[in-house]
CSV table of C-alpha atoms in Angstrom, one decimal:
chain,number,residue,atom,x,y,z
A,286,UNK,CA,-13.2,14.1,16.2
A,287,UNK,CA,-13.4,11.2,18.7
A,288,UNK,CA,-15.6,8.2,18.2
A,289,UNK,CA,-15.7,4.4,18.8
A,290,UNK,CA,-16.5,3.5,15.2
A,291,UNK,CA,-17.0,5.3,11.8
A,292,UNK,CA,-19.0,3.7,9.0
A,293,UNK,CA,-18.8,5.3,5.5
A,294,UNK,CA,-19.6,2.1,3.7
A,295,UNK,CA,-22.1,-0.1,1.6
A,296,UNK,CA,-23.3,2.5,-0.9
A,297,UNK,CA,-21.8,5.7,0.9
A,298,UNK,CA,-21.1,8.2,-1.9
A,299,UNK,CA,-19.3,11.5,-1.5
A,300,UNK,CA,-18.9,14.2,-4.1
A,301,UNK,CA,-16.1,16.3,-2.7
A,302,UNK,CA,-13.4,15.7,-0.1
A,303,UNK,CA,-14.0,13.8,3.1
A,304,UNK,CA,-11.7,14.8,6.0
A,305,UNK,CA,-11.0,12.9,9.2
A,306,UNK,CA,-7.6,14.6,10.0
A,307,UNK,CA,-6.4,13.7,13.5
A,308,UNK,CA,-9.4,11.6,14.3
A,309,UNK,CA,-9.3,9.4,17.3
A,310,UNK,CA,-11.1,6.2,16.8
A,311,UNK,CA,-11.5,3.6,19.7
A,312,UNK,CA,-12.4,0.7,17.4
A,313,UNK,CA,-12.5,0.8,13.6
A,314,UNK,CA,-13.0,2.9,10.4
A,315,UNK,CA,-15.1,1.1,7.8
A,316,UNK,CA,-15.3,2.4,4.2
A,317,UNK,CA,-16.0,-1.0,2.7
A,318,UNK,CA,-17.7,-0.4,-0.8
A,319,UNK,CA,-17.7,3.4,-0.2
A,320,UNK,CA,-17.2,5.8,-3.2
A,321,UNK,CA,-15.2,9.0,-2.6
A,322,UNK,CA,-15.0,11.4,-5.5
A,323,UNK,CA,-12.8,14.5,-5.6
A,324,UNK,CA,-10.7,14.0,-8.7
A,325,UNK,CA,-8.9,17.5,-8.4
A,326,UNK,CA,-7.6,16.8,-4.8
A,327,UNK,CA,-8.1,14.7,-1.6
A,328,UNK,CA,-11.0,12.4,-1.9
A,329,UNK,CA,-10.3,11.0,1.6
A,330,UNK,CA,-7.9,12.6,4.0
A,331,UNK,CA,-7.0,10.5,7.1
A,332,UNK,CA,-3.7,12.3,7.8
A,333,UNK,CA,-2.6,11.6,11.6
A,334,UNK,CA,-5.7,9.5,12.3
A,335,UNK,CA,-5.4,7.2,15.4
A,336,UNK,CA,-7.5,3.9,15.2
A,337,UNK,CA,-7.0,1.2,17.8
A,338,UNK,CA,-8.7,-1.3,15.5
A,339,UNK,CA,-8.7,-1.8,11.7
A,340,UNK,CA,-9.2,0.5,8.8
A,341,UNK,CA,-11.1,-1.0,5.9
A,342,UNK,CA,-10.9,0.6,2.4
A,343,UNK,CA,-11.9,-2.7,0.6
A,344,UNK,CA,-14.6,-4.5,-1.3
A,345,UNK,CA,-18.1,-5.5,0.1
A,346,UNK,CA,-18.2,-9.2,-0.7
A,347,UNK,CA,-22.0,-9.4,-0.3
A,348,UNK,CA,-22.8,-6.6,-2.7
A,349,UNK,CA,-19.7,-6.9,-4.8
A,350,UNK,CA,-19.1,-3.2,-4.4
A,351,UNK,CA,-15.4,-2.2,-4.1
A,352,UNK,CA,-14.0,0.9,-2.3
A,353,UNK,CA,-13.4,3.4,-5.0
A,354,UNK,CA,-11.5,6.8,-4.4
A,355,UNK,CA,-11.3,9.1,-7.5
A,356,UNK,CA,-8.9,11.5,-6.0
A,357,UNK,CA,-6.0,11.2,-3.6
A,358,UNK,CA,-6.3,9.1,-0.3
A,359,UNK,CA,-3.9,10.5,2.4
A,360,UNK,CA,-2.9,8.5,5.4
A,361,UNK,CA,0.4,10.2,6.2
A,362,UNK,CA,1.3,9.6,9.9
A,363,UNK,CA,-1.6,7.5,10.6
A,364,UNK,CA,-1.5,5.0,13.4
A,365,UNK,CA,-3.6,1.8,13.2
A,366,UNK,CA,-3.6,-0.7,16.0
A,367,UNK,CA,-4.7,-3.6,13.9
A,368,UNK,CA,-4.6,-3.8,10.0
A,369,UNK,CA,-5.1,-1.6,7.0
A,370,UNK,CA,-7.2,-3.6,4.6
A,371,UNK,CA,-7.5,-2.3,0.9
A,372,UNK,CA,-8.2,-5.6,-0.7
A,373,UNK,CA,-9.9,-5.2,-4.2
A,374,UNK,CA,-9.9,-1.4,-3.7
A,375,UNK,CA,-9.6,1.0,-6.6
A,376,UNK,CA,-7.4,4.2,-5.9
A,377,UNK,CA,-7.4,6.7,-8.9
A,378,UNK,CA,-5.3,9.9,-9.0
A,379,UNK,CA,-3.5,9.9,-12.3
A,380,UNK,CA,-0.3,11.8,-12.4
A,381,UNK,CA,-0.1,12.0,-8.6
A,382,UNK,CA,0.0,9.8,-5.4
A,383,UNK,CA,-3.2,7.9,-5.4
A,384,UNK,CA,-2.5,6.4,-1.9
A,385,UNK,CA,-0.1,8.5,0.3
A,386,UNK,CA,0.7,6.6,3.5
A,387,UNK,CA,4.1,8.0,4.2
A,388,UNK,CA,5.1,7.3,7.9
A,389,UNK,CA,2.1,5.0,8.5
A,390,UNK,CA,2.4,2.7,11.5
A,391,UNK,CA,0.2,-0.4,11.4
A,392,UNK,CA,0.6,-3.0,14.1
A,393,UNK,CA,-1.0,-5.7,12.0
A,394,UNK,CA,-1.1,-6.4,8.2
A,395,UNK,CA,-1.2,-3.9,5.4
A,396,UNK,CA,-3.2,-5.6,2.5
A,397,UNK,CA,-3.1,-4.2,-1.0
A,398,UNK,CA,-4.1,-7.5,-2.5
A,399,UNK,CA,-6.8,-9.5,-4.2
A,400,UNK,CA,-7.3,-7.2,-7.2
A,401,UNK,CA,-6.2,-3.9,-5.6
A,402,UNK,CA,-5.6,-1.4,-8.3
A,403,UNK,CA,-3.8,2.0,-8.1
A,404,UNK,CA,-4.0,4.5,-11.0
A,405,UNK,CA,-1.4,6.8,-9.7
A,406,UNK,CA,1.6,6.2,-7.4
A,407,UNK,CA,1.4,4.4,-4.0
A,408,UNK,CA,3.7,5.7,-1.2
A,409,UNK,CA,4.4,3.7,1.9
A,410,UNK,CA,7.8,5.3,2.5
A,411,UNK,CA,9.1,5.2,6.1
A,412,UNK,CA,6.1,3.1,7.1
A,413,UNK,CA,6.1,0.5,9.8
A,414,UNK,CA,4.2,-2.7,9.3
A,415,UNK,CA,3.9,-5.1,12.2
A,416,UNK,CA,3.0,-8.2,10.3
A,417,UNK,CA,2.7,-8.8,6.5
A,418,UNK,CA,2.6,-6.3,3.7
A,419,UNK,CA,0.7,-8.3,1.1
A,420,UNK,CA,0.4,-6.9,-2.5
A,421,UNK,CA,-0.5,-10.3,-4.1
A,422,UNK,CA,-2.6,-10.1,-7.3
A,423,UNK,CA,-2.5,-6.3,-7.4
A,424,UNK,CA,-1.9,-3.7,-10.1
A,425,UNK,CA,0.1,-0.5,-9.9
A,426,UNK,CA,-0.4,1.2,-13.2
A,427,UNK,CA,1.3,4.5,-12.7
A,428,UNK,CA,4.0,5.1,-15.4
A,429,UNK,CA,5.6,7.6,-13.1
A,430,UNK,CA,8.5,6.4,-10.8
A,431,UNK,CA,8.1,4.9,-8.3
A,432,UNK,CA,4.8,3.2,-8.9
A,433,UNK,CA,5.1,1.5,-5.5
A,434,UNK,CA,7.4,3.4,-3.0
A,435,UNK,CA,8.5,1.3,0.0
A,436,UNK,CA,11.6,3.4,0.7
A,437,UNK,CA,12.7,3.0,4.3
A,438,UNK,CA,10.0,0.6,5.1
A,439,UNK,CA,10.3,-1.3,8.4
A,440,UNK,CA,8.5,-4.6,8.1
A,441,UNK,CA,8.3,-6.9,11.0
A,442,UNK,CA,6.8,-9.7,8.9
A,443,UNK,CA,6.9,-10.5,5.2
A,444,UNK,CA,6.7,-8.3,2.0
A,445,UNK,CA,4.8,-10.2,-0.6
A,446,UNK,CA,4.7,-9.0,-4.3
A,447,UNK,CA,3.2,-12.2,-5.7
A,448,UNK,CA,0.4,-14.0,-7.5
A,449,UNK,CA,0.5,-11.8,-10.6
A,450,UNK,CA,1.6,-8.6,-8.9
A,451,UNK,CA,2.1,-5.9,-11.7
A,452,UNK,CA,3.9,-2.7,-11.6
A,453,UNK,CA,4.1,-0.4,-14.7
A,454,UNK,CA,6.9,1.6,-13.2
A,455,UNK,CA,9.6,1.2,-10.6
A,456,UNK,CA,9.1,-0.7,-7.3
A,457,UNK,CA,11.4,0.8,-4.5
A,458,UNK,CA,12.4,-1.1,-1.5
A,459,UNK,CA,15.5,1.2,-1.2
A,460,UNK,CA,17.0,1.1,2.4
A,461,UNK,CA,14.1,-0.9,3.7
A,462,UNK,CA,14.4,-3.5,6.5
A,463,UNK,CA,12.2,-6.6,6.4
A,464,UNK,CA,12.6,-9.0,9.3
A,465,UNK,CA,11.2,-12.0,7.6
A,466,UNK,CA,10.8,-12.8,3.8
A,467,UNK,CA,10.6,-10.7,0.7
A,468,UNK,CA,9.0,-12.5,-2.1
A,469,UNK,CA,8.5,-11.6,-5.7
A,470,UNK,CA,7.1,-14.7,-7.4
A,471,UNK,CA,4.9,-14.7,-10.6
A,472,UNK,CA,5.3,-10.9,-10.6
A,473,UNK,CA,5.6,-8.6,-13.5
A,474,UNK,CA,7.9,-5.6,-13.4
A,475,UNK,CA,6.9,-3.6,-16.4
A,476,UNK,CA,9.1,-0.4,-15.7
A,477,UNK,CA,11.0,0.6,-18.8
A,478,UNK,CA,13.7,2.6,-17.1
A,479,UNK,CA,16.0,3.4,-15.7
A,480,UNK,CA,15.1,1.0,-12.9
A,481,UNK,CA,12.5,-1.6,-12.5
A,482,UNK,CA,13.3,-2.7,-9.0
A,483,UNK,CA,15.4,-0.6,-6.6
A,484,UNK,CA,16.5,-2.7,-3.6
A,485,UNK,CA,19.7,-0.6,-2.9
A,486,UNK,CA,20.6,-1.2,0.8
A,487,UNK,CA,17.6,-3.6,1.4
A,488,UNK,CA,18.0,-5.7,4.6
A,489,UNK,CA,16.1,-9.0,4.7
A,490,UNK,CA,16.1,-11.2,7.8
A,491,UNK,CA,14.6,-14.3,6.0
A,492,UNK,CA,14.6,-15.3,2.3
A,493,UNK,CA,14.7,-13.0,-0.7
A,494,UNK,CA,12.9,-14.7,-3.6
A,495,UNK,CA,13.0,-13.2,-6.9
A,496,UNK,CA,11.3,-15.3,-9.6
A,497,UNK,CA,9.5,-13.0,-12.0
A,498,UNK,CA,6.9,-14.2,-14.5
A,499,UNK,CA,9.0,-12.7,-17.2
A,500,UNK,CA,12.4,-10.9,-17.4
A,501,UNK,CA,12.3,-7.2,-16.5
A,502,UNK,CA,13.1,-4.6,-19.2
A,503,UNK,CA,15.0,-2.3,-16.9
A,504,UNK,CA,17.6,-2.5,-14.1
A,505,UNK,CA,17.3,-4.5,-10.9
A,506,UNK,CA,19.4,-2.8,-8.3
A,507,UNK,CA,20.3,-4.9,-5.3
A,508,UNK,CA,23.6,-3.3,-4.5
A,509,UNK,CA,24.5,-3.4,-0.8
A,510,UNK,CA,21.5,-5.5,0.0
A,511,UNK,CA,21.9,-8.2,2.7
A,512,UNK,CA,21.0,-9.5,6.1
A,513,UNK,CA,20.3,-7.0,8.9
A,514,UNK,CA,23.1,-8.4,10.9
A,515,UNK,CA,25.5,-7.1,8.2
A,516,UNK,CA,24.7,-3.5,8.9
A,517,UNK,CA,27.7,-1.6,10.4
A,518,UNK,CA,26.6,0.7,13.2
């Protein structure tokens, strides 16, 4: 499909999967406050979508309705010209990947913040984020590893796991490259093993802040982490 804008928002309710695979959107996709229900499979499939503006899977502040997907949300290989906004969204797919954005390319911010909650794993492996990846005040409650998978991420801004960020299982930044800061402050890493935080081979161009709200119960792996200039071709 090709369109300027797509609005599935403000009371939109789907029983069964919604597919926009390979859609070409000239401006934006807005699912603010929408409810997508397909608990056995894909609730919203945006695989390969190209959107020159922003994609909103977030809360409607006027009606206090949050985006809710009961079933997997897929964004593998999606290209977003501005930002992906999932602030205050609820993504439920217990035992699986609730938000699968493997290979996502977002020129702007990726916001999984302000009460964002995932019941199921979140995967942003091999994603490229042009500005900030903000997971402040969010909850990743999957007990399967990794709860938040940022393996191989390329971040041109900051990665923020702050303001009460909670993960019930492993957070992986393995082999990621972040050009600015990585901050874990007032964060809770609840993973019980074997690894709570996997930063093996992480490259950080700015400051790496690791000030948790409480000591983790499992291993924090920062072997071979360093500045991007330390990488040997």
